[in-house]
Amino acid sequence: MHLYDSFGPNPRATRMFLAEKGITIPTKTVDLMTAENRKPPYTDRNPGGQVPALELDNGKCIGETVAIWEYLEEKHPTPALIGATAEERAEARQWQRRVEMQITEHLYNAFRYSEGLQMFKDRMRVLPEAAPGMKAVVQDKLKWLDNLLEGKQYIAGDRFTIADIILYCALDFGGSVKQPLDPSLKNVNAWFKRVDSRPSAKSSLHPASATTGMKG
């Protein structure tokens, strides 16, 4: 089994997940900056073209970040980053879905359609006219989340979960590509500092971050 790894917020999130779990998996590097992930032989294994991907001992490849985490948590249940009970798992998945659908996907697409346009214009359909609206949606939903974080340590309450990893890596990336956190969001900013202080936050940062200026 090995992990296809690269620079970028989703690969970083997986490195953070592995660090929190205390799991070590051999890695193979994919050059995201030159779009190695968008062509064979990588797409022969993972037709979605995303990174990371986890290739199992039997040759099967899991190519979606959260699906990789689900698989690894079943194999290594502690510490639980999704949940140790049905209720905990449902709560973490609920927040994971909300964070991705309402915040992080808009943040990433806003980058692809604006600051990252030259990188992505030949890889996918880009909509530059949509970028300002997507950035505004991110800020709207962070204000919504700020209210819900009142009195909480983490997104799902007192438990650190995959929802925290997903949002932290996205917002840290966003801050490096002209989508900074609004300082008036006191709960979101306090939450961000708590997650940023975890050893996994620093250890997961790719060395290319220093040369690209982007947190991935």
GROMACS .gro file of C-alpha atoms in nm:
model
  216
    1MET     CA    1   0.000   0.000   0.000
    2HIS     CA    2   0.122   0.348  -0.077
    3LEU     CA    3  -0.009   0.705  -0.091
    4TYR     CA    4   0.017   0.929  -0.394
    5ASP     CA    5   0.112   1.261  -0.237
    6SER     CA    6   0.182   1.614  -0.359
    7PHE     CA    7   0.176   1.981  -0.275
    8GLY     CA    8  -0.178   2.114  -0.219
    9PRO     CA    9  -0.441   2.158   0.052
   10ASN     CA   10  -0.607   1.816   0.012
   11PRO     CA   11  -0.279   1.623   0.019
   12ARG     CA   12  -0.182   1.835   0.319
   13ALA     CA   13  -0.509   1.748   0.490
   14THR     CA   14  -0.432   1.380   0.441
   15ARG     CA   15  -0.082   1.423   0.584
   16MET     CA   16  -0.242   1.598   0.882
   17PHE     CA   17  -0.492   1.314   0.923
   18LEU     CA   18  -0.210   1.057   0.915
   19ALA     CA   19  -0.007   1.256   1.167
   20GLU     CA   20  -0.303   1.278   1.406
   21LYS     CA   21  -0.354   0.903   1.367
   22GLY     CA   22   0.013   0.819   1.405
   23ILE     CA   23   0.004   0.623   1.076
   24THR     CA   24   0.299   0.603   0.838
   25ILE     CA   25   0.238   0.501   0.476
   26PRO     CA   26   0.501   0.492   0.198
   27THR     CA   27   0.444   0.772  -0.051
   28LYS     CA   28   0.494   0.839  -0.420
   29THR     CA   29   0.516   1.203  -0.525
   30VAL     CA   30   0.291   1.343  -0.798
   31ASP     CA   31   0.380   1.683  -0.946
   32LEU     CA   32   0.058   1.879  -0.911
   33MET     CA   33   0.213   2.201  -1.041
   34THR     CA   34   0.286   2.046  -1.382
   35ALA     CA   35  -0.050   1.863  -1.392
   36GLU     CA   36   0.107   1.516  -1.371
   37ASN     CA   37  -0.211   1.416  -1.187
   38ARG     CA   38  -0.426   1.500  -1.494
   39LYS     CA   39  -0.275   1.250  -1.738
   40PRO     CA   40  -0.163   0.887  -1.767
   41PRO     CA   41  -0.022   0.690  -1.603
   42TYR     CA   42  -0.168   0.857  -1.293
   43THR     CA   43  -0.521   0.880  -1.436
   44ASP     CA   44  -0.505   0.512  -1.526
   45ARG     CA   45  -0.504   0.445  -1.152
   46ASN     CA   46  -0.720   0.738  -1.044
   47PRO     CA   47  -0.942   0.859  -1.330
   48GLY     CA   48  -1.068   1.148  -1.117
   49GLY     CA   49  -0.722   1.300  -1.144
   50GLN     CA   50  -0.716   1.423  -0.786
   51VAL     CA   51  -0.437   1.395  -0.535
   52PRO     CA   52  -0.410   1.226  -0.289
   53ALA     CA   53  -0.491   0.869  -0.381
   54LEU     CA   54  -0.431   0.551  -0.184
   55GLU     CA   55  -0.324   0.240  -0.373
   56LEU     CA   56  -0.399  -0.077  -0.178
   57ASP     CA   57  -0.196  -0.396  -0.166
   58ASN     CA   58  -0.438  -0.558  -0.411
   59GLY     CA   59  -0.384  -0.279  -0.666
   60LYS     CA   60  -0.717  -0.105  -0.614
   61CYS     CA   61  -0.696   0.272  -0.583
   62ILE     CA   62  -0.905   0.497  -0.356
   63GLY     CA   63  -0.907   0.843  -0.510
   64GLU     CA   64  -1.122   1.064  -0.286
   65THR     CA   65  -0.973   1.224   0.024
   66VAL     CA   66  -1.252   1.150   0.271
   67ALA     CA   67  -1.296   0.797   0.133
   68ILE     CA   68  -0.926   0.740   0.206
   69TRP     CA   69  -0.978   0.862   0.561
   70GLU     CA   70  -1.284   0.644   0.611
   71TYR     CA   71  -1.086   0.339   0.497
   72LEU     CA   72  -0.793   0.418   0.724
   73GLU     CA   73  -1.013   0.488   1.025
   74GLU     CA   74  -1.175   0.148   0.986
   75LYS     CA   75  -0.830  -0.009   0.978
   76HIS     CA   76  -0.697   0.213   1.260
   77PRO     CA   77  -0.995   0.315   1.475
   78THR     CA   78  -0.805   0.508   1.742
   79PRO     CA   79  -0.775   0.794   1.790
   80ALA     CA   80  -1.113   0.840   1.623
   81LEU     CA   81  -1.116   1.139   1.389
   82ILE     CA   82  -1.455   1.049   1.243
   83GLY     CA   83  -1.610   0.884   1.545
   84ALA     CA   84  -1.610   0.589   1.782
   85THR     CA   85  -1.990   0.554   1.783
   86ALA     CA   86  -2.265   0.581   1.524
   87GLU     CA   87  -2.370   0.915   1.673
   88GLU     CA   88  -2.017   1.057   1.664
   89ARG     CA   89  -1.962   0.941   1.307
   90ALA     CA   90  -2.290   1.095   1.193
   91GLU     CA   91  -2.202   1.426   1.359
   92ALA     CA   92  -1.854   1.441   1.203
   93ARG     CA   93  -1.986   1.350   0.858
   94GLN     CA   94  -2.260   1.610   0.888
   95TRP     CA   95  -2.005   1.883   0.961
   96GLN     CA   96  -1.763   1.754   0.700
   97ARG     CA   97  -2.040   1.784   0.440
   98ARG     CA   98  -2.142   2.133   0.553
   99VAL     CA   99  -1.784   2.259   0.555
  100GLU     CA  100  -1.708   2.122   0.209
  101MET     CA  101  -2.033   2.217   0.037
  102GLN     CA  102  -2.071   2.562   0.188
  103ILE     CA  103  -1.713   2.684   0.234
  104THR     CA  104  -1.415   2.493   0.102
  105GLU     CA  105  -1.537   2.408  -0.247
  106HIS     CA  106  -1.623   2.774  -0.307
  107LEU     CA  107  -1.284   2.881  -0.172
  108TYR     CA  108  -1.094   2.641  -0.398
  109ASN     CA  109  -1.294   2.726  -0.710
  110ALA     CA  110  -1.258   3.098  -0.642
  111PHE     CA  111  -0.881   3.043  -0.644
  112ARG     CA  112  -0.890   2.832  -0.961
  113TYR     CA  113  -1.094   3.098  -1.139
  114SER     CA  114  -0.886   3.399  -1.029
  115GLU     CA  115  -0.538   3.385  -0.872
  116GLY     CA  116  -0.488   3.029  -0.998
  117LEU     CA  117  -0.638   3.092  -1.342
  118GLN     CA  118  -0.316   3.049  -1.540
  119MET     CA  119  -0.252   2.716  -1.368
  120PHE     CA  120  -0.601   2.575  -1.420
  121LYS     CA  121  -0.728   2.724  -1.746
  122ASP     CA  122  -0.596   2.433  -1.952
  123ARG     CA  123  -0.696   2.165  -1.698
  124MET     CA  124  -1.065   2.234  -1.647
  125ARG     CA  125  -1.349   2.470  -1.741
  126VAL     CA  126  -1.288   2.794  -1.554
  127LEU     CA  127  -1.538   3.070  -1.485
  128PRO     CA  128  -1.348   3.388  -1.396
  129GLU     CA  129  -1.673   3.584  -1.370
  130ALA     CA  130  -1.785   3.356  -1.085
  131ALA     CA  131  -1.480   3.409  -0.863
  132PRO     CA  132  -1.592   3.728  -0.680
  133GLY     CA  133  -1.928   3.573  -0.594
  134MET     CA  134  -1.766   3.255  -0.466
  135LYS     CA  135  -1.531   3.454  -0.245
  136ALA     CA  136  -1.831   3.641  -0.107
  137VAL     CA  137  -2.013   3.314  -0.034
  138VAL     CA  138  -1.710   3.189   0.161
  139GLN     CA  139  -1.719   3.499   0.380
  140ASP     CA  140  -2.096   3.470   0.429
  141LYS     CA  141  -2.069   3.109   0.540
  142LEU     CA  142  -1.774   3.180   0.771
  143LYS     CA  143  -1.993   3.438   0.946
  144TRP     CA  144  -2.261   3.169   0.978
  145LEU     CA  145  -2.006   2.927   1.123
  146ASP     CA  146  -1.870   3.192   1.359
  147ASN     CA  147  -2.202   3.204   1.541
  148LEU     CA  148  -2.221   2.825   1.565
  149LEU     CA  149  -1.871   2.800   1.712
  150GLU     CA  150  -1.967   3.003   2.018
  151GLY     CA  151  -1.866   2.803   2.325
  152LYS     CA  152  -1.707   2.522   2.120
  153GLN     CA  153  -1.347   2.407   2.102
  154TYR     CA  154  -1.387   2.245   1.762
  155ILE     CA  155  -1.649   2.231   1.488
  156ALA     CA  156  -1.823   1.922   1.627
  157GLY     CA  157  -1.791   2.039   1.989
  158ASP     CA  158  -1.508   1.914   2.209
  159ARG     CA  159  -1.387   1.651   1.958
  160PHE     CA  160  -1.123   1.723   1.696
  161THR     CA  161  -1.254   1.566   1.373
  162ILE     CA  162  -1.203   1.550   0.999
  163ALA     CA  163  -1.424   1.861   0.967
  164ASP     CA  164  -1.158   2.061   1.150
  165ILE     CA  165  -0.880   1.923   0.929
  166ILE     CA  166  -1.068   2.003   0.607
  167LEU     CA  167  -1.156   2.358   0.706
  168TYR     CA  168  -0.817   2.439   0.860
  169CYS     CA  169  -0.619   2.332   0.552
  170ALA     CA  170  -0.856   2.525   0.324
  171LEU     CA  171  -0.845   2.845   0.528
  172ASP     CA  172  -0.467   2.831   0.570
  173PHE     CA  173  -0.439   2.792   0.194
  174GLY     CA  174  -0.693   3.069   0.140
  175GLY     CA  175  -0.496   3.310   0.353
  176SER     CA  176  -0.199   3.261   0.121
  177VAL     CA  177  -0.399   3.322  -0.200
  178LYS     CA  178  -0.578   3.649  -0.118
  179GLN     CA  179  -0.872   3.498   0.072
  180PRO     CA  180  -0.780   3.595   0.429
  181LEU     CA  181  -0.984   3.535   0.740
  182ASP     CA  182  -1.195   3.829   0.850
  183PRO     CA  183  -1.043   3.938   1.185
  184SER     CA  184  -1.390   4.026   1.316
  185LEU     CA  185  -1.486   3.655   1.323
  186LYS     CA  186  -1.365   3.599   1.677
  187ASN     CA  187  -1.480   3.240   1.713
  188VAL     CA  188  -1.345   3.125   1.378
  189ASN     CA  189  -1.013   3.297   1.443
  190ALA     CA  190  -0.983   3.145   1.792
  191TRP     CA  191  -1.066   2.802   1.648
  192PHE     CA  192  -0.807   2.851   1.372
  193LYS     CA  193  -0.537   2.933   1.628
  194ARG     CA  194  -0.622   2.621   1.829
  195VAL     CA  195  -0.590   2.398   1.525
  196ASP     CA  196  -0.281   2.582   1.402
  197SER     CA  197  -0.106   2.505   1.732
  198ARG     CA  198  -0.140   2.128   1.685
  199PRO     CA  199   0.188   1.959   1.585
  200SER     CA  200   0.016   1.800   1.286
  201ALA     CA  201  -0.060   2.145   1.140
  202LYS     CA  202   0.309   2.227   1.107
  203SER     CA  203   0.437   1.881   1.017
  204SER     CA  204   0.183   1.846   0.733
  205LEU     CA  205   0.294   2.158   0.548
  206HIS     CA  206   0.467   2.068   0.221
  207PRO     CA  207   0.821   2.205   0.162
  208ALA     CA  208   0.698   2.359  -0.166
  209SER     CA  209   0.496   2.606   0.039
  210ALA     CA  210   0.814   2.803   0.100
  211THR     CA  211   0.885   2.843  -0.273
  212THR     CA  212   0.529   2.885  -0.403
  213GLY     CA  213   0.408   3.115  -0.128
  214MET     CA  214   0.094   2.900  -0.101
  215LYS     CA  215   0.009   2.693   0.206
  216GLY     CA  216  -0.036   2.337   0.083
   0.00000   0.00000   0.00000
